[in-house]
Short mmCIF file of C-alpha atoms in Angstrom, two decimals:
data_model
loop_
_atom_site.label_atom_id
_atom_site.label_comp_id
_atom_site.label_asym_id
_atom_site.label_seq_id
_atom_site.Cartn_x
_atom_site.Cartn_y
_atom_site.Cartn_z
CA UNK A 1 -26.01 -11.89 -19.39
CA UNK A 2 -22.11 -12.45 -20.90
CA UNK A 3 -20.00 -12.90 -18.24
CA UNK A 4 -17.74 -9.99 -19.31
CA UNK A 5 -21.37 -7.83 -18.96
CA UNK A 6 -21.41 -9.02 -15.77
CA UNK A 7 -18.71 -8.44 -14.46
CA UNK A 8 -18.11 -5.15 -16.14
CA UNK A 9 -21.59 -4.45 -14.20
CA UNK A 10 -19.92 -5.35 -10.86
CA UNK A 11 -16.09 -3.64 -11.18
CA UNK A 12 -15.83 -1.69 -14.13
CA UNK A 13 -15.12 2.00 -12.65
CA UNK A 14 -16.54 3.44 -16.42
CA UNK A 15 -16.50 7.33 -16.00
CA UNK A 16 -15.81 7.33 -11.85
CA UNK A 17 -13.15 9.70 -10.70
CA UNK A 18 -10.23 8.31 -8.41
CA UNK A 19 -7.97 10.48 -6.13
CA UNK A 20 -4.94 8.33 -4.50
CA UNK A 21 -2.03 10.05 -2.46
CA UNK A 22 0.91 7.77 -1.98
CA UNK A 23 0.95 6.57 -5.78
CA UNK A 24 4.18 7.16 -6.63
CA UNK A 25 5.18 4.13 -5.78
CA UNK A 26 4.44 0.93 -3.56
CA UNK A 27 1.04 0.10 -2.71
CA UNK A 28 -0.35 3.69 -3.88
CA UNK A 29 0.90 3.40 -6.83
CA UNK A 30 -0.61 -0.10 -7.90
CA UNK A 31 -3.97 0.92 -6.57
CA UNK A 32 -3.62 3.73 -8.48
CA UNK A 33 -2.75 1.47 -11.61
CA UNK A 34 -5.47 -1.16 -10.76
CA UNK A 35 -8.11 1.82 -10.33
CA UNK A 36 -7.18 3.43 -14.03
CA UNK A 37 -6.82 0.19 -15.80
CA UNK A 38 -10.55 -0.32 -14.46
CA UNK A 39 -11.55 2.21 -16.41
CA UNK A 40 -11.70 5.26 -13.38
CA UNK A 41 -9.79 8.83 -14.39
CA UNK A 42 -7.07 8.29 -11.63
CA UNK A 43 -5.60 11.95 -10.04
CA UNK A 44 -2.45 10.50 -8.24
CA UNK A 45 -0.73 12.49 -6.17
CA UNK A 46 2.86 12.46 -3.51
CA UNK A 47 5.42 14.31 -3.38
CA UNK A 48 8.32 13.86 -5.85
CA UNK A 49 7.65 14.51 -9.43
CA UNK A 50 9.32 12.25 -11.46
CA UNK A 51 7.96 9.33 -9.61
CA UNK A 52 4.60 10.72 -10.16
CA UNK A 53 5.35 11.61 -13.89
CA UNK A 54 6.46 7.59 -14.62
CA UNK A 55 3.14 6.60 -12.92
CA UNK A 56 0.84 8.71 -15.13
CA UNK A 57 2.89 8.06 -18.69
CA UNK A 58 3.28 4.36 -18.09
CA UNK A 59 -1.06 4.81 -17.48
CA UNK A 60 -1.46 6.95 -20.43
CA UNK A 61 0.59 4.93 -22.71
CA UNK A 62 -2.16 2.25 -22.22
CA UNK A 63 -4.57 4.34 -22.76
CA UNK A 64 -5.95 4.93 -18.85
CA UNK A 65 -6.43 8.58 -17.90
CA UNK A 66 -4.55 9.99 -15.29
CA UNK A 67 -2.74 13.14 -13.96
CA UNK A 68 -0.32 13.89 -11.54
CA UNK A 69 -0.02 15.89 -8.46
CA UNK A 70 2.83 16.94 -6.34
CA UNK A 71 1.80 17.64 -2.63
CA UNK A 72 3.61 17.48 0.83
CA UNK A 73 0.90 16.39 2.68
CA UNK A 74 2.45 17.02 5.81
CA UNK A 75 0.61 20.56 6.88
CA UNK A 76 -3.24 20.98 6.93
CA UNK A 77 -2.50 23.65 3.53
CA UNK A 78 -1.04 21.62 1.37
CA UNK A 79 -3.69 18.97 1.82
CA UNK A 80 -5.79 21.38 0.95
CA UNK A 81 -4.21 22.71 -1.58
CA UNK A 82 -3.82 19.12 -3.02
CA UNK A 83 -7.06 18.71 -3.22
CA UNK A 84 -8.24 21.44 -4.65
CA UNK A 85 -5.56 20.94 -7.69
CA UNK A 86 -6.61 16.61 -7.35
CA UNK A 87 -10.59 17.95 -7.58
CA UNK A 88 -9.58 20.27 -11.32
CA UNK A 89 -8.20 17.88 -13.36
CA UNK A 90 -11.55 14.93 -14.25
CA UNK A 91 -14.08 16.45 -11.65
CA UNK A 92 -14.69 15.55 -7.70
CA UNK A 93 -14.88 12.33 -7.28
CA UNK A 94 -15.52 9.33 -6.57
CA UNK A 95 -13.05 7.66 -4.81
CA UNK A 96 -11.01 8.60 -2.19
CA UNK A 97 -7.30 6.14 -1.80
CA UNK A 98 -5.24 7.12 1.17
CA UNK A 99 -2.35 5.47 0.68
CA UNK A 100 0.29 8.31 1.74
CA UNK A 101 2.31 7.88 4.91
CA UNK A 102 5.53 7.91 6.50
CA UNK A 103 7.28 4.90 8.39
CA UNK A 104 9.72 6.44 11.10
CA UNK A 105 10.12 3.86 14.42
CA UNK A 106 12.14 5.32 16.92
CA UNK A 107 12.31 3.72 20.22
CA UNK A 108 9.63 4.02 22.22
CA UNK A 109 11.29 6.50 24.94
CA UNK A 110 12.86 8.36 22.07
CA UNK A 111 10.04 9.03 20.05
CA UNK A 112 9.83 13.04 20.15
CA UNK A 113 7.18 15.10 18.99
CA UNK A 114 7.98 16.13 16.19
CA UNK A 115 8.40 12.57 14.69
CA UNK A 116 4.89 12.20 16.30
CA UNK A 117 3.44 15.13 14.52
CA UNK A 118 4.99 14.46 11.73
CA UNK A 119 3.30 10.63 12.12
CA UNK A 120 0.22 12.18 12.69
CA UNK A 121 -0.23 14.51 10.11
CA UNK A 122 0.91 12.42 7.05
CA UNK A 123 -0.85 8.80 8.49
CA UNK A 124 -3.94 10.16 9.72
CA UNK A 125 -4.48 14.43 9.33
CA UNK A 126 -4.11 13.84 5.48
CA UNK A 127 -6.88 11.42 5.49
CA UNK A 128 -9.28 13.24 7.63
CA UNK A 129 -9.48 16.40 6.03
CA UNK A 130 -9.14 14.74 2.63
CA UNK A 131 -12.49 12.76 4.19
CA UNK A 132 -14.21 15.67 4.91
CA UNK A 133 -12.99 17.94 1.72
CA UNK A 134 -14.60 15.07 -0.34
CA UNK A 135 -16.86 12.87 1.25
CA UNK A 136 -19.84 15.09 1.63
CA UNK A 137 -20.16 15.66 -2.53
CA UNK A 138 -19.98 11.95 -3.01
CA UNK A 139 -23.01 11.92 -0.08
CA UNK A 140 -24.59 14.36 -2.24
CA UNK A 141 -24.23 12.39 -4.89
CA UNK A 142 -25.33 8.59 -3.58
CA UNK A 143 -22.11 7.07 -4.39
CA UNK A 144 -19.02 7.28 -2.88
CA UNK A 145 -15.64 5.07 -2.01
CA UNK A 146 -13.09 6.05 0.62
CA UNK A 147 -10.45 3.32 0.84
CA UNK A 148 -7.23 3.60 3.74
CA UNK A 149 -4.60 1.79 3.97
CA UNK A 150 -3.29 0.64 6.87
CA UNK A 151 -1.04 -1.63 8.88
CA UNK A 152 -1.03 -4.99 10.75
CA UNK A 153 0.32 -2.31 13.59
CA UNK A 154 -3.32 -1.38 13.85
CA UNK A 155 -4.23 -4.24 15.43
CA UNK A 156 -1.03 -5.41 16.66
CA UNK A 157 2.56 -4.29 18.31
CA UNK A 158 5.77 -5.38 16.58
CA UNK A 159 8.70 -4.62 15.48
CA UNK A 160 8.57 -1.54 17.39
CA UNK A 161 4.91 -0.16 15.72
CA UNK A 162 5.35 3.86 18.21
CA UNK A 163 3.90 6.57 16.46
CA UNK A 164 3.16 4.48 12.94
CA UNK A 165 0.82 2.03 14.82
CA UNK A 166 -0.91 5.18 17.00
CA UNK A 167 -1.48 6.59 13.46
CA UNK A 168 -3.21 3.18 11.61
CA UNK A 169 -4.74 2.41 14.54
CA UNK A 170 -6.47 5.98 14.53
CA UNK A 171 -7.12 5.15 10.72
CA UNK A 172 -9.31 2.02 11.22
CA UNK A 173 -11.28 4.19 13.77
CA UNK A 174 -11.57 7.04 11.31
CA UNK A 175 -13.31 4.70 8.57
CA UNK A 176 -15.73 3.12 10.72
CA UNK A 177 -16.82 6.60 11.35
CA UNK A 178 -16.24 7.97 8.77
CA UNK A 179 -19.04 4.64 7.24
CA UNK A 180 -21.01 6.07 10.25
CA UNK A 181 -21.39 9.39 9.17
CA UNK A 182 -22.14 8.60 5.00
CA UNK A 183 -22.80 5.26 4.17
CA UNK A 184 -26.77 6.20 4.54
CA UNK A 185 -25.82 7.80 1.18
CA UNK A 186 -24.31 5.88 -1.19
CA UNK A 187 -20.18 6.03 0.48
CA UNK A 188 -18.45 3.19 1.90
CA UNK A 189 -15.76 2.93 3.77
CA UNK A 190 -13.03 0.41 4.49
CA UNK A 191 -9.15 -0.54 4.92
CA UNK A 192 -6.60 -2.51 3.24
CA UNK A 193 -4.44 -4.15 5.98
CA UNK A 194 -0.98 -4.98 4.47
CA UNK A 195 1.15 -7.62 6.10
CA UNK A 196 5.03 -7.24 5.34
CA UNK A 197 4.90 -5.70 1.43
CA UNK A 198 8.42 -5.01 -0.46
CA UNK A 199 7.81 -2.06 -0.89
CA UNK A 200 10.07 1.65 -0.22
CA UNK A 201 7.91 1.65 3.50
CA UNK A 202 9.41 -0.98 4.55
CA UNK A 203 12.95 -0.37 2.95
CA UNK A 204 14.66 -1.24 6.90
CA UNK A 205 13.34 -4.20 6.81
CA UNK A 206 13.56 -5.63 3.64
CA UNK A 207 17.42 -5.02 4.18
CA UNK A 208 17.68 -7.52 7.14
CA UNK A 209 17.48 -10.72 4.90
CA UNK A 210 16.83 -12.90 8.04
CA UNK A 211 13.55 -10.61 8.69
CA UNK A 212 12.76 -10.46 5.09
CA UNK A 213 12.61 -14.52 5.51
CA UNK A 214 11.28 -14.75 8.82
CA UNK A 215 8.13 -13.01 8.19
CA UNK A 216 7.37 -14.68 4.86
CA UNK A 217 7.04 -18.13 7.00
CA UNK A 218 4.90 -16.87 9.40
CA UNK A 219 2.23 -16.21 6.11
CA UNK A 220 0.49 -19.27 4.96
CA UNK A 221 1.46 -19.31 1.42
CA UNK A 222 5.10 -18.36 2.03
CA UNK A 223 5.79 -15.40 0.71
CA UNK A 224 6.01 -11.52 1.66
CA UNK A 225 3.15 -9.35 -0.21
CA UNK A 226 4.43 -7.10 -3.76
CA UNK A 227 1.97 -4.24 -4.52
CA UNK A 228 0.41 -5.99 -6.80
CA UNK A 229 -1.66 -7.97 -4.47
CA UNK A 230 -3.61 -5.54 -4.07
CA UNK A 231 -4.95 -4.61 -7.05
CA UNK A 232 -7.95 -7.14 -7.05
CA UNK A 233 -8.78 -5.65 -3.75
CA UNK A 234 -8.62 -2.13 -4.80
CA UNK A 235 -10.64 -2.92 -7.26
CA UNK A 236 -13.49 -4.42 -5.40
CA UNK A 237 -13.95 -1.55 -2.58
CA UNK A 238 -13.86 0.95 -5.42
CA UNK A 239 -16.53 -0.42 -7.44
CA UNK A 240 -20.48 -1.32 -6.98
CA UNK A 241 -19.50 -5.06 -5.82
CA UNK A 242 -18.32 -3.85 -2.57
CA UNK A 243 -21.90 -1.55 -2.07
CA UNK A 244 -22.95 -3.65 1.11
CA UNK A 245 -19.75 -3.63 2.52
CA UNK A 246 -18.59 -0.29 4.69
CA UNK A 247 -16.77 0.13 8.27
CA UNK A 248 -14.56 -3.18 7.43
CA UNK A 249 -10.74 -4.07 7.75
CA UNK A 250 -9.72 -6.25 4.77
CA UNK A 251 -6.60 -7.92 5.21
CA UNK A 252 -4.34 -8.77 2.15
CA UNK A 253 -1.97 -10.25 4.24
CA UNK A 254 -1.43 -14.65 2.71
CA UNK A 255 -2.41 -15.15 5.94
CA UNK A 256 -0.12 -13.38 8.61
CA UNK A 257 -2.88 -12.05 10.45
CA UNK A 258 -4.73 -15.39 11.10
CA UNK A 259 -1.31 -17.80 11.04
#
């Protein structure tokens, strides 16, 4: 067996279908690109049509199968509509990546019910609803991969975690519940845990050079994360290679969490 054949059997996603939310920018976009380049047909889901179209144009220009769905994941109706539209493109997905999120962090004493509700709707309820829509079908077919993108705030509070930290902690618990329910049927459910990554979601912190340098200094590799740092981990968790990995949180953070 050649190295190429061996690696393809482990990691290639030929014939698989993936739905990736939050895929118009940042980590979600990088993950969508990695899955598409590994062979999956990828449907990218987010709000901004211009950015979605640019993402798909880049991938199709490289010969990948990709399409986009514009959706507001802040409402149940929006999530359900997005799920049906996404499934109609390449068929029912084998891989679901929940990377969409909002990052509203007022001081705890000023945290309103509106901010709480909006945060939970996008960061927690949308992944739950999409899992309910696609997870049982994956289990029936005997293969599935569900990957959630969480946060350091799922494990410890800093830089005003607020509702954001709560939503991400709950999302990791959701992954464990999904793993318990569906892993006996070939569906793994895991989370990717970023450190500080230079993406639009972190624009508030990224605008403070001193804070950016401080966070880089807390890693073991001496730099903050980039969206492309998640490509390999995403392909691993989406592929046959991770068949015995489920209910886990994989930290992609340059060692920040253990330094």
